[in-house]
């Protein structure tokens, strides 16, 4: 089962490496992986991965194994398909999710973050056009956001701008 998930991740995920050292924001480089250098004193590196799950609950064992085997600190997930009946937990990680506003098992976004990373959850963003879960890294004040935008909606620039304004000045958003 892990091989199946690893193959899915090999073709459907993006990894971000955030390196830390003192206090200046660095640049993003594109060479297979998006790499951002953000300087800070307390941490060494955070490994972030994005994945469109098309239903997260049925992949729990594979996700848990992938997080551990790849040393992923933060997993950004879109299309969780969670409802109020779902309870998704992974030992050693906090899970924050935003369900589709209809309450049906469609859409949605989640963030799975290692409990050793100091952070706090932001308010969820839930509309028919955009569903997003966001956290803020305590040491850097950088917001990390996982979002899902259903393809059946034409999302305007104004709708994205409204969403981005909720994330603050420094953020990473994937979806």
CSV table of C-alpha atoms in Angstrom, one decimal:
chain,number,residue,atom,x,y,z
A,1,UNK,CA,0.0,0.0,0.0
A,2,UNK,CA,2.9,2.4,0.8
A,3,UNK,CA,4.3,1.8,-2.7
A,4,UNK,CA,1.0,2.8,-4.2
A,5,UNK,CA,0.9,6.0,-2.2
A,6,UNK,CA,4.5,6.8,-2.9
A,7,UNK,CA,3.9,6.5,-6.6
A,8,UNK,CA,0.8,8.7,-6.2
A,9,UNK,CA,2.9,11.3,-4.3
A,10,UNK,CA,5.8,11.0,-6.9
A,11,UNK,CA,3.4,12.3,-9.6
A,12,UNK,CA,1.0,14.4,-7.6
A,13,UNK,CA,2.9,16.4,-4.9
A,14,UNK,CA,5.1,19.4,-4.6
A,15,UNK,CA,7.7,19.6,-1.8
A,16,UNK,CA,8.9,22.9,-0.3
A,17,UNK,CA,12.0,23.2,1.8
A,18,UNK,CA,12.2,26.2,4.1
A,19,UNK,CA,15.7,26.7,5.5
A,20,UNK,CA,16.3,28.9,8.5
A,21,UNK,CA,19.4,30.7,9.9
A,22,UNK,CA,18.7,34.3,11.0
A,23,UNK,CA,15.9,36.8,9.9
A,24,UNK,CA,15.8,37.7,6.2
A,25,UNK,CA,13.3,36.3,3.7
A,26,UNK,CA,15.0,34.6,0.7
A,27,UNK,CA,13.8,33.7,-2.8
A,28,UNK,CA,11.8,30.9,-4.4
A,29,UNK,CA,13.7,28.8,-7.0
A,30,UNK,CA,12.0,26.4,-9.4
A,31,UNK,CA,14.0,23.2,-10.2
A,32,UNK,CA,11.7,20.3,-9.6
A,33,UNK,CA,11.0,21.4,-6.1
A,34,UNK,CA,10.0,24.8,-4.9
A,35,UNK,CA,12.6,26.0,-2.5
A,36,UNK,CA,12.3,29.0,-0.3
A,37,UNK,CA,15.0,30.2,2.0
A,38,UNK,CA,13.6,32.1,5.0
A,39,UNK,CA,16.0,32.9,7.8
A,40,UNK,CA,15.3,32.4,11.5
A,41,UNK,CA,17.3,31.5,14.6
A,42,UNK,CA,15.5,28.6,16.2
A,43,UNK,CA,15.0,26.1,13.4
A,44,UNK,CA,17.0,24.3,10.8
A,45,UNK,CA,14.6,23.2,8.1
A,46,UNK,CA,10.9,22.5,7.6
A,47,UNK,CA,9.8,20.1,4.9
A,48,UNK,CA,6.4,20.9,3.4
A,49,UNK,CA,4.5,18.6,1.0
A,50,UNK,CA,1.3,19.3,-1.0
A,51,UNK,CA,-1.1,16.5,-2.1
A,52,UNK,CA,-4.5,16.4,-3.7
A,53,UNK,CA,-5.9,13.4,-1.9
A,54,UNK,CA,-9.3,13.0,-3.6
A,55,UNK,CA,-10.5,11.6,-0.3
A,56,UNK,CA,-8.1,11.5,2.7
A,57,UNK,CA,-9.7,9.0,5.1
A,58,UNK,CA,-9.1,5.9,3.0
A,59,UNK,CA,-5.3,6.8,2.9
A,60,UNK,CA,-4.6,7.2,6.6
A,61,UNK,CA,-2.1,4.3,6.9
A,62,UNK,CA,-0.3,5.3,3.8
A,63,UNK,CA,-0.2,9.0,4.8
A,64,UNK,CA,1.2,8.1,8.2
A,65,UNK,CA,3.9,6.0,6.7
A,66,UNK,CA,4.7,8.6,4.0
A,67,UNK,CA,5.1,11.4,6.6
A,68,UNK,CA,7.5,9.3,8.7
A,69,UNK,CA,9.5,7.8,5.8
A,70,UNK,CA,10.0,11.1,4.0
A,71,UNK,CA,10.4,13.2,7.2
A,72,UNK,CA,7.5,15.5,6.2
A,73,UNK,CA,6.9,18.3,8.7
A,74,UNK,CA,3.8,19.8,7.1
A,75,UNK,CA,1.4,18.1,4.7
A,76,UNK,CA,-1.0,20.3,2.8
A,77,UNK,CA,-4.0,18.4,1.5
A,78,UNK,CA,-6.7,19.4,-0.8
A,79,UNK,CA,-9.9,17.4,-1.6
A,80,UNK,CA,-10.2,15.8,1.8
A,81,UNK,CA,-13.9,14.9,1.3
A,82,UNK,CA,-14.4,15.2,5.1
A,83,UNK,CA,-17.8,15.6,6.7
A,84,UNK,CA,-18.8,16.1,10.4
A,85,UNK,CA,-18.5,12.4,10.8
A,86,UNK,CA,-14.8,12.2,10.0
A,87,UNK,CA,-12.1,12.1,12.7
A,88,UNK,CA,-8.6,12.0,11.2
A,89,UNK,CA,-5.7,11.7,13.6
A,90,UNK,CA,-2.0,10.8,13.2
A,91,UNK,CA,0.1,10.3,16.3
A,92,UNK,CA,2.7,13.1,16.7
A,93,UNK,CA,0.8,15.4,14.3
A,94,UNK,CA,-2.0,18.0,14.6
A,95,UNK,CA,-4.7,17.9,11.9
A,96,UNK,CA,-6.6,21.1,10.9
A,97,UNK,CA,-9.3,20.8,8.3
A,98,UNK,CA,-11.9,22.9,6.6
A,99,UNK,CA,-14.9,21.0,5.2
A,100,UNK,CA,-17.0,22.0,2.2
A,101,UNK,CA,-19.7,24.5,3.2
A,102,UNK,CA,-22.5,22.0,2.0
A,103,UNK,CA,-21.3,19.5,4.6
A,104,UNK,CA,-21.2,16.8,1.9
A,105,UNK,CA,-18.2,14.6,1.3
A,106,UNK,CA,-16.6,16.7,-1.4
A,107,UNK,CA,-13.9,19.4,-1.6
A,108,UNK,CA,-12.2,20.6,1.6
A,109,UNK,CA,-8.6,21.2,2.7
A,110,UNK,CA,-6.4,20.1,5.6
A,111,UNK,CA,-3.0,20.7,7.1
A,112,UNK,CA,-1.2,17.9,8.9
A,113,UNK,CA,1.7,19.4,11.0
A,114,UNK,CA,4.3,17.8,13.2
A,115,UNK,CA,3.6,18.6,16.9
A,116,UNK,CA,7.2,19.6,17.4
A,117,UNK,CA,6.7,22.7,15.2
A,118,UNK,CA,5.4,25.7,17.2
A,119,UNK,CA,2.3,27.0,15.4
A,120,UNK,CA,-1.3,28.2,15.9
A,121,UNK,CA,-4.3,27.6,13.7
A,122,UNK,CA,-5.9,30.5,11.8
A,123,UNK,CA,-9.6,30.9,11.1
A,124,UNK,CA,-10.8,28.5,8.4
A,125,UNK,CA,-11.9,30.0,5.1
A,126,UNK,CA,-15.0,28.3,3.8
A,127,UNK,CA,-16.9,29.4,0.6
A,128,UNK,CA,-18.3,27.5,-2.3
A,129,UNK,CA,-15.3,28.7,-4.4
A,130,UNK,CA,-12.5,28.3,-1.9
A,131,UNK,CA,-12.0,26.1,1.1
A,132,UNK,CA,-8.8,26.6,3.1
A,133,UNK,CA,-7.1,25.5,6.3
A,134,UNK,CA,-4.3,27.8,7.5
A,135,UNK,CA,-1.7,27.8,10.4
A,136,UNK,CA,0.9,30.4,11.4
A,137,UNK,CA,4.4,29.3,12.3
A,138,UNK,CA,5.0,30.9,15.7
A,139,UNK,CA,8.7,31.6,15.2
A,140,UNK,CA,8.4,33.3,11.8
A,141,UNK,CA,4.9,34.6,11.6
A,142,UNK,CA,4.6,32.9,8.2
A,143,UNK,CA,1.2,31.6,7.4
A,144,UNK,CA,0.9,28.2,5.7
A,145,UNK,CA,-2.3,27.5,3.9
A,146,UNK,CA,-3.8,24.5,2.1
A,147,UNK,CA,-6.7,25.2,-0.2
A,148,UNK,CA,-9.2,23.6,-2.5
A,149,UNK,CA,-10.9,25.4,-5.4
A,150,UNK,CA,-13.6,23.3,-7.1
A,151,UNK,CA,-13.0,23.2,-10.8
A,152,UNK,CA,-16.7,23.8,-11.6
A,153,UNK,CA,-16.4,27.4,-10.3
A,154,UNK,CA,-14.8,30.2,-12.2
A,155,UNK,CA,-12.9,32.0,-9.4
A,156,UNK,CA,-12.3,35.7,-10.0
A,157,UNK,CA,-9.1,37.6,-9.2
A,158,UNK,CA,-11.1,39.5,-6.5
A,159,UNK,CA,-12.1,36.2,-4.8
A,160,UNK,CA,-8.4,35.1,-4.6
A,161,UNK,CA,-7.3,38.6,-3.4
A,162,UNK,CA,-10.0,38.5,-0.7
A,163,UNK,CA,-8.7,35.1,0.4
A,164,UNK,CA,-5.0,36.1,0.2
A,165,UNK,CA,-5.6,39.1,2.4
A,166,UNK,CA,-6.7,36.8,5.2
A,167,UNK,CA,-3.2,35.2,5.2
A,168,UNK,CA,-1.1,38.3,6.1
A,169,UNK,CA,2.0,39.6,4.4
A,170,UNK,CA,4.1,36.4,4.5
A,171,UNK,CA,2.5,33.1,3.4
A,172,UNK,CA,2.8,29.9,1.5
A,173,UNK,CA,-0.4,28.7,-0.1
A,174,UNK,CA,-0.9,25.5,-2.1
A,175,UNK,CA,-3.9,23.9,-3.7
